[in-house]
Short mmCIF file of C-alpha atoms in Angstrom, two decimals:
data_model
loop_
_atom_site.label_atom_id
_atom_site.label_comp_id
_atom_site.label_asym_id
_atom_site.label_seq_id
_atom_site.Cartn_x
_atom_site.Cartn_y
_atom_site.Cartn_z
CA UNK A 1 110.76 31.81 105.14
CA UNK A 2 112.63 33.79 102.79
CA UNK A 3 116.53 32.85 102.73
CA UNK A 4 118.34 35.30 103.76
CA UNK A 5 121.11 35.10 102.20
CA UNK A 6 124.88 36.43 103.60
CA UNK A 7 124.28 38.35 106.55
CA UNK A 8 126.93 41.15 106.63
CA UNK A 9 128.19 42.11 109.86
CA UNK A 10 128.97 46.07 109.74
CA UNK A 11 131.98 45.76 112.01
CA UNK A 12 133.44 43.27 110.15
CA UNK A 13 132.87 44.65 107.22
CA UNK A 14 133.87 47.87 107.80
CA UNK A 15 138.00 48.79 107.67
CA UNK A 16 139.80 48.17 110.19
CA UNK A 17 142.33 50.81 110.12
CA UNK A 18 139.12 53.33 111.36
CA UNK A 19 135.64 52.02 113.13
CA UNK A 20 133.06 51.70 111.29
CA UNK A 21 131.14 54.63 113.49
CA UNK A 22 134.31 57.00 112.64
CA UNK A 23 133.47 56.94 109.34
CA UNK A 24 130.66 54.48 107.64
CA UNK A 25 129.80 55.93 104.06
CA UNK A 26 132.98 53.25 102.23
CA UNK A 27 130.78 50.66 103.80
CA UNK A 28 127.26 51.94 102.59
CA UNK A 29 129.02 52.78 99.42
CA UNK A 30 130.11 48.86 99.37
CA UNK A 31 126.87 48.47 100.14
CA UNK A 32 124.46 49.86 97.49
CA UNK A 33 127.34 48.49 94.77
CA UNK A 34 125.92 45.17 95.68
CA UNK A 35 122.34 45.97 96.27
CA UNK A 36 119.94 48.33 97.26
CA UNK A 37 118.72 45.59 100.31
CA UNK A 38 120.66 43.86 102.49
CA UNK A 39 120.44 41.60 105.93
CA UNK A 40 123.48 43.04 108.70
CA UNK A 41 124.33 42.55 112.01
CA UNK A 42 124.42 45.98 113.34
CA UNK A 43 127.96 47.11 115.02
CA UNK A 44 128.42 47.52 119.05
CA UNK A 45 128.79 48.17 121.35
CA UNK A 46 126.04 47.40 122.52
CA UNK A 47 122.88 45.63 121.84
CA UNK A 48 123.68 44.24 118.64
CA UNK A 49 120.65 43.12 115.84
CA UNK A 50 120.44 41.72 112.81
CA UNK A 51 118.09 43.30 110.87
CA UNK A 52 116.83 44.05 106.36
CA UNK A 53 119.08 47.38 105.89
CA UNK A 54 117.94 49.59 102.76
CA UNK A 55 120.81 51.82 101.17
CA UNK A 56 120.48 54.31 98.41
CA UNK A 57 118.23 57.13 96.92
CA UNK A 58 115.67 55.71 95.22
CA UNK A 59 115.36 52.94 97.23
CA UNK A 60 115.27 54.61 100.57
CA UNK A 61 113.12 57.08 99.59
CA UNK A 62 110.62 54.55 97.66
CA UNK A 63 110.81 52.68 101.29
CA UNK A 64 109.80 56.06 102.85
CA UNK A 65 106.30 55.71 101.35
CA UNK A 66 105.65 51.88 101.23
CA UNK A 67 102.90 51.43 103.21
CA UNK A 68 104.04 47.29 103.50
CA UNK A 69 107.12 48.98 106.07
CA UNK A 70 105.21 49.86 109.05
CA UNK A 71 106.05 51.48 112.15
CA UNK A 72 104.12 49.11 114.61
CA UNK A 73 105.70 45.59 115.23
CA UNK A 74 103.20 43.30 114.05
CA UNK A 75 103.57 41.71 117.27
CA UNK A 76 101.75 44.59 118.63
CA UNK A 77 103.96 47.11 120.97
CA UNK A 78 104.72 47.43 124.51
CA UNK A 79 104.04 51.01 125.40
CA UNK A 80 103.12 50.73 129.10
CA UNK A 81 106.05 53.25 129.60
CA UNK A 82 106.20 55.90 127.56
CA UNK A 83 103.18 55.32 125.36
CA UNK A 84 102.51 55.79 121.56
CA UNK A 85 103.87 58.20 119.47
CA UNK A 86 104.23 59.83 115.93
CA UNK A 87 107.79 57.48 115.55
CA UNK A 88 105.19 54.32 116.22
CA UNK A 89 101.75 54.54 114.56
CA UNK A 90 100.96 53.93 111.37
CA UNK A 91 97.79 55.40 109.59
CA UNK A 92 94.73 56.45 110.30
CA UNK A 93 96.41 56.44 113.93
CA UNK A 94 98.89 58.40 112.82
CA UNK A 95 97.49 61.47 110.87
CA UNK A 96 95.22 61.85 114.28
CA UNK A 97 98.12 61.88 116.56
CA UNK A 98 99.74 64.42 114.12
CA UNK A 99 96.97 66.67 113.66
CA UNK A 100 96.79 67.16 116.98
CA UNK A 101 100.02 67.98 117.51
CA UNK A 102 100.39 70.79 114.27
CA UNK A 103 96.92 72.43 115.77
CA UNK A 104 99.94 73.76 117.92
CA UNK A 105 103.25 73.19 116.68
CA UNK A 106 103.11 75.63 113.97
CA UNK A 107 105.19 77.61 111.53
CA UNK A 108 104.32 80.48 113.28
CA UNK A 109 105.56 79.78 116.71
CA UNK A 110 108.40 78.57 115.57
CA UNK A 111 109.51 81.23 113.37
CA UNK A 112 108.33 82.94 116.85
CA UNK A 113 111.32 81.48 118.39
CA UNK A 114 114.04 82.90 116.32
CA UNK A 115 114.32 86.06 118.64
CA UNK A 116 115.01 83.84 121.76
CA UNK A 117 117.13 81.21 120.03
CA UNK A 118 119.47 84.05 118.81
CA UNK A 119 120.03 85.17 122.93
CA UNK A 120 120.25 82.54 123.89
CA UNK A 121 123.10 81.36 121.31
CA UNK A 122 124.70 84.91 122.24
CA UNK A 123 124.68 84.33 126.37
CA UNK A 124 126.16 80.71 125.43
CA UNK A 125 128.68 82.25 123.61
CA UNK A 126 129.45 85.03 126.30
CA UNK A 127 130.70 82.14 128.49
CA UNK A 128 132.24 80.60 125.79
CA UNK A 129 134.44 83.22 124.20
CA UNK A 130 136.49 83.67 126.73
CA UNK A 131 138.31 80.51 127.34
CA UNK A 132 140.03 80.24 124.26
CA UNK A 133 139.00 76.57 123.58
CA UNK A 134 136.18 74.52 124.39
CA UNK A 135 133.96 70.78 123.98
CA UNK A 136 131.56 72.91 121.98
CA UNK A 137 129.32 70.13 121.87
CA UNK A 138 129.22 70.60 126.20
CA UNK A 139 128.87 74.48 125.64
CA UNK A 140 126.96 75.28 122.20
CA UNK A 141 124.97 72.43 120.85
CA UNK A 142 123.99 70.49 122.99
CA UNK A 143 122.52 73.26 126.05
CA UNK A 144 121.23 75.15 123.05
CA UNK A 145 118.58 73.28 121.42
CA UNK A 146 117.86 71.68 125.38
CA UNK A 147 116.74 75.08 126.34
CA UNK A 148 115.27 75.89 123.66
CA UNK A 149 113.11 72.54 123.48
CA UNK A 150 112.62 72.89 127.39
CA UNK A 151 111.34 76.76 127.06
CA UNK A 152 109.54 75.92 124.45
CA UNK A 153 107.21 73.11 126.33
CA UNK A 154 107.67 74.89 129.33
CA UNK A 155 109.32 72.33 130.91
CA UNK A 156 111.39 74.20 134.20
CA UNK A 157 114.92 74.23 134.24
CA UNK A 158 116.54 70.95 134.28
CA UNK A 159 119.47 69.46 135.58
CA UNK A 160 121.63 69.25 132.42
CA UNK A 161 123.95 67.06 133.07
CA UNK A 162 121.51 64.66 133.67
CA UNK A 163 119.30 64.95 130.87
CA UNK A 164 121.89 64.65 128.28
CA UNK A 165 122.89 61.35 129.90
CA UNK A 166 119.08 59.87 129.93
CA UNK A 167 118.61 61.43 126.33
CA UNK A 168 122.04 59.75 125.01
CA UNK A 169 121.04 56.23 125.89
CA UNK A 170 117.58 56.74 124.78
CA UNK A 171 119.09 57.64 121.20
CA UNK A 172 122.46 55.41 121.40
CA UNK A 173 122.21 52.93 123.97
CA UNK A 174 125.15 51.39 125.40
CA UNK A 175 123.41 48.43 127.12
CA UNK A 176 119.97 46.87 127.26
CA UNK A 177 119.63 47.67 131.28
CA UNK A 178 120.71 50.76 131.23
CA UNK A 179 119.14 51.96 128.25
CA UNK A 180 115.46 50.04 130.17
CA UNK A 181 115.94 52.18 133.26
CA UNK A 182 116.68 54.89 131.78
CA UNK A 183 113.15 54.57 129.95
CA UNK A 184 111.57 54.30 133.54
CA UNK A 185 113.69 57.13 135.10
CA UNK A 186 111.95 59.74 132.29
CA UNK A 187 108.43 58.01 132.25
CA UNK A 188 108.41 59.13 135.86
CA UNK A 189 109.72 62.54 134.82
CA UNK A 190 107.18 63.26 132.00
CA UNK A 191 104.65 62.31 134.27
CA UNK A 192 105.15 64.38 137.31
CA UNK A 193 105.75 67.50 134.85
CA UNK A 194 102.19 66.89 132.62
CA UNK A 195 100.38 66.26 136.37
CA UNK A 196 101.95 69.81 137.45
CA UNK A 197 100.95 71.72 134.18
CA UNK A 198 97.65 69.82 134.72
CA UNK A 199 97.16 71.86 138.41
CA UNK A 200 98.71 74.66 136.92
CA UNK A 201 97.30 78.00 135.79
CA UNK A 202 96.41 78.07 131.93
CA UNK A 203 100.33 78.76 130.45
CA UNK A 204 101.10 79.47 126.78
CA UNK A 205 103.63 77.09 126.97
CA UNK A 206 103.60 74.35 124.29
CA UNK A 207 102.78 71.76 126.55
CA UNK A 208 99.83 73.47 128.26
CA UNK A 209 98.64 73.99 124.92
CA UNK A 210 98.62 69.92 123.85
CA UNK A 211 96.96 69.14 127.21
CA UNK A 212 94.46 71.51 126.19
CA UNK A 213 93.16 71.15 122.51
CA UNK A 214 91.27 69.81 121.34
CA UNK A 215 89.82 68.58 117.32
CA UNK A 216 86.69 69.91 116.02
CA UNK A 217 84.69 66.08 116.65
CA UNK A 218 86.37 66.80 120.30
CA UNK A 219 89.38 64.28 120.05
CA UNK A 220 91.32 65.03 122.15
CA UNK A 221 95.60 63.86 123.50
CA UNK A 222 95.37 61.18 126.29
CA UNK A 223 96.85 60.89 128.84
CA UNK A 224 99.55 58.14 127.63
CA UNK A 225 99.69 59.83 124.08
CA UNK A 226 100.75 63.04 126.14
CA UNK A 227 103.11 61.80 128.00
CA UNK A 228 104.63 60.04 124.11
CA UNK A 229 104.79 63.21 123.31
CA UNK A 230 106.51 65.15 125.44
CA UNK A 231 108.98 62.22 125.18
CA UNK A 232 109.31 62.50 121.60
CA UNK A 233 109.43 66.57 120.98
CA UNK A 234 111.90 66.79 124.37
CA UNK A 235 114.44 63.88 123.03
CA UNK A 236 113.81 64.12 119.37
CA UNK A 237 113.62 68.41 119.84
CA UNK A 238 116.88 68.06 120.57
CA UNK A 239 119.14 65.28 120.44
CA UNK A 240 119.02 66.44 115.99
CA UNK A 241 119.75 69.63 116.30
CA UNK A 242 122.98 68.38 119.42
CA UNK A 243 124.49 66.62 116.25
CA UNK A 244 123.65 68.92 113.16
CA UNK A 245 125.35 71.92 114.54
CA UNK A 246 128.69 69.55 115.54
CA UNK A 247 128.50 67.55 112.82
CA UNK A 248 128.47 71.04 110.63
CA UNK A 249 130.53 72.87 112.43
CA UNK A 250 133.82 69.64 112.02
CA UNK A 251 132.73 69.38 108.31
CA UNK A 252 133.28 73.20 108.02
CA UNK A 253 136.83 72.59 109.64
CA UNK A 254 137.88 69.92 108.02
CA UNK A 255 137.48 71.61 104.89
CA UNK A 256 139.23 75.35 105.30
CA UNK A 257 138.42 76.68 101.79
CA UNK A 258 134.37 75.95 102.27
CA UNK A 259 134.87 77.65 105.86
CA UNK A 260 136.38 80.74 103.91
CA UNK A 261 133.67 81.26 101.69
CA UNK A 262 131.33 80.92 103.82
CA UNK A 263 133.44 83.80 106.08
CA UNK A 264 133.12 85.76 102.80
CA UNK A 265 129.89 85.53 102.32
CA UNK A 266 127.23 84.78 104.58
CA UNK A 267 124.85 84.58 102.62
CA UNK A 268 125.55 80.65 101.52
CA UNK A 269 124.49 79.94 105.41
CA UNK A 270 120.97 78.49 104.07
CA UNK A 271 122.76 76.38 101.73
CA UNK A 272 125.29 75.44 103.85
CA UNK A 273 123.73 74.25 106.44
CA UNK A 274 121.27 72.05 103.91
CA UNK A 275 124.94 70.62 103.10
CA UNK A 276 125.56 69.76 106.17
CA UNK A 277 122.98 68.07 106.57
CA UNK A 278 123.42 65.94 103.62
CA UNK A 279 126.42 65.51 103.85
CA UNK A 280 126.59 64.09 108.14
CA UNK A 281 123.42 64.65 108.92
CA UNK A 282 122.75 63.75 112.69
CA UNK A 283 120.20 60.88 111.66
CA UNK A 284 122.28 57.99 110.08
CA UNK A 285 119.09 55.81 109.33
CA UNK A 286 115.10 56.09 110.61
CA UNK A 287 113.96 54.36 113.44
CA UNK A 288 113.02 50.62 113.03
CA UNK A 289 109.85 49.93 110.47
CA UNK A 290 108.68 46.10 110.03
CA UNK A 291 107.22 44.34 107.09
CA UNK A 292 103.71 43.62 107.29
CA UNK A 293 104.06 41.27 104.79
CA UNK A 294 106.77 39.84 102.20
CA UNK A 295 108.51 42.80 100.35
CA UNK A 296 110.33 42.12 98.05
CA UNK A 297 113.38 44.90 96.86
CA UNK A 298 116.38 44.77 94.31
CA UNK A 299 115.69 40.87 93.85
CA UNK A 300 115.63 40.47 97.95
CA UNK A 301 112.65 39.21 100.09
CA UNK A 302 111.93 40.64 103.45
CA UNK A 303 110.29 38.58 105.38
CA UNK A 304 107.16 39.13 107.15
CA UNK A 305 107.56 40.80 110.62
CA UNK A 306 111.16 40.96 109.78
CA UNK A 307 112.73 44.39 111.81
CA UNK A 308 114.10 47.09 108.12
CA UNK A 309 116.09 50.57 108.84
CA UNK A 310 116.32 52.78 105.92
CA UNK A 311 120.15 54.56 105.55
CA UNK A 312 119.33 57.85 105.53
CA UNK A 313 123.78 58.66 105.41
CA UNK A 314 123.79 55.94 102.68
CA UNK A 315 120.21 58.30 100.81
CA UNK A 316 122.15 60.99 100.70
CA UNK A 317 125.92 59.86 99.48
CA UNK A 318 124.30 58.16 96.94
CA UNK A 319 126.27 58.91 93.86
CA UNK A 320 123.70 58.86 91.41
CA UNK A 321 121.67 61.39 93.02
CA UNK A 322 124.30 64.07 93.92
CA UNK A 323 127.73 64.66 91.88
CA UNK A 324 130.34 63.53 93.75
CA UNK A 325 128.81 62.66 97.25
CA UNK A 326 131.67 62.17 99.29
CA UNK A 327 132.82 66.28 98.39
CA UNK A 328 131.21 68.91 100.82
CA UNK A 329 130.43 71.97 98.92
CA UNK A 330 128.42 74.20 100.83
CA UNK A 331 127.70 75.94 97.13
CA UNK A 332 125.67 72.40 96.28
CA UNK A 333 122.34 72.39 95.30
CA UNK A 334 121.25 69.71 98.44
CA UNK A 335 118.03 69.77 97.84
CA UNK A 336 116.06 66.21 97.66
CA UNK A 337 118.26 65.12 100.70
CA UNK A 338 116.75 62.77 103.36
CA UNK A 339 118.07 64.10 106.58
CA UNK A 340 114.92 64.87 107.49
CA UNK A 341 113.05 61.80 105.88
CA UNK A 342 110.27 61.90 103.73
CA UNK A 343 106.78 60.77 103.82
CA UNK A 344 104.07 60.97 106.34
CA UNK A 345 106.67 60.19 109.02
CA UNK A 346 109.09 63.73 107.75
CA UNK A 347 110.31 65.44 110.67
CA UNK A 348 108.05 67.52 112.52
CA UNK A 349 111.16 69.82 113.89
CA UNK A 350 112.87 69.86 110.80
CA UNK A 351 111.72 74.28 110.92
CA UNK A 352 112.92 73.91 114.84
CA UNK A 353 116.06 72.46 114.20
CA UNK A 354 116.78 74.79 110.44
CA UNK A 355 116.79 77.72 112.99
CA UNK A 356 118.77 76.71 115.65
CA UNK A 357 121.57 75.52 113.15
CA UNK A 358 121.89 78.74 110.75
CA UNK A 359 121.80 80.98 114.44
CA UNK A 360 124.29 79.02 116.27
CA UNK A 361 126.73 78.77 113.17
CA UNK A 362 126.64 82.08 111.99
CA UNK A 363 126.54 83.04 116.04
CA UNK A 364 130.23 80.80 115.47
CA UNK A 365 131.53 81.68 113.14
CA UNK A 366 131.58 85.50 113.39
CA UNK A 367 132.33 85.78 117.49
CA UNK A 368 135.51 83.77 116.55
CA UNK A 369 137.26 84.88 113.95
CA UNK A 370 140.35 81.68 114.55
CA UNK A 371 137.84 78.55 114.93
CA UNK A 372 140.01 75.36 114.22
CA UNK A 373 139.71 71.75 115.64
CA UNK A 374 141.51 70.12 118.29
CA UNK A 375 143.73 67.04 117.87
CA UNK A 376 141.63 65.31 120.79
CA UNK A 377 140.44 61.76 119.36
CA UNK A 378 136.54 61.72 119.41
CA UNK A 379 133.93 59.26 121.09
CA UNK A 380 131.45 58.25 118.42
CA UNK A 381 127.97 57.75 119.57
CA UNK A 382 127.40 53.91 119.33
CA UNK A 383 124.26 52.80 117.25
CA UNK A 384 122.92 53.54 113.64
CA UNK A 385 120.68 55.54 114.39
CA UNK A 386 122.18 59.24 115.76
CA UNK A 387 125.47 59.90 113.82
CA UNK A 388 127.54 62.32 115.56
CA UNK A 389 130.42 62.62 118.38
CA UNK A 390 130.22 63.87 122.42
CA UNK A 391 132.91 65.89 122.41
CA UNK A 392 134.32 68.07 119.82
CA UNK A 393 137.37 70.20 121.24
CA UNK A 394 137.62 73.55 119.62
CA UNK A 395 140.32 76.17 119.96
CA UNK A 396 140.59 79.59 118.43
#
């Protein structure tokens, strides 16, 4: 086995004045200066792991397309509850699953959602604006993408608070036991939903289409694959957008000159959303990969079978790729950011997230001209997967 060398405890490596979660970027900067690959201990609270972390834009981009870094663990994957979805699949299985989904989850279907996304946004703001203050996550950033993805999939009205609890435990678990029980609960919910769809008259929603879709060679999604795909679309299909909106609004309100520039010229909005994704994106590290064989990066060797994370947040703050990367600049050319990943696992829902983000931020700034951050402290999501806060108090 390769020598692991120094193991960096990310909690201890962070500045004691601020937690790692509040501002991980100085830690990533310090790690980049030491090299592209580090053996780290993930921060608490919640389950802690020791794994390999890749930092920096060039190394991360290469890792995303390195066939030696696979998504399926070498010892096998326990998919008894949810099933195997795209984030756990490697070629050729990944290509088969993705092609079946993209037959139905088309750019045309996504583009056709724009008027409905605007209507949902307007209704949420109609309820929010008279209050004068609110938790923006609870009243806009969370319900908007959840309503959209539920309508897209054909999920009937669900208990939003219950689903928020389940979804947050999946992407930012606080304990192993709680995470396991949530997967059981979600699996039961999805099985019942799919069974209802099969027993109902054919509908025009995405989940019904995935149940019916058949490739030219007759291939179809199995029941386990359907459950796994519904899980991926439902959870990943809204959690990333929650934090795109939350992090983006927080960045704008923390930089008054950039906020004023966007208010003065809404043609900057598309570029502003890309800069929000680069500057403080919703996904901090990509989901786990595993070394199928020993992999050398920047003079260090990842042992075969070891878990690996690709640091998206570090890559998008790399001064070797973006000048003055810690500066939030909505006029910046942010192309090349990796907020949605890179390579064959590039986020399937990126176009939908962009439409939702642009619609929410444009409408919010139009309806709330005096929008400012409140002073209440933020509770940051634990774990290295999602970057965001549980609340975002604002007033106007």
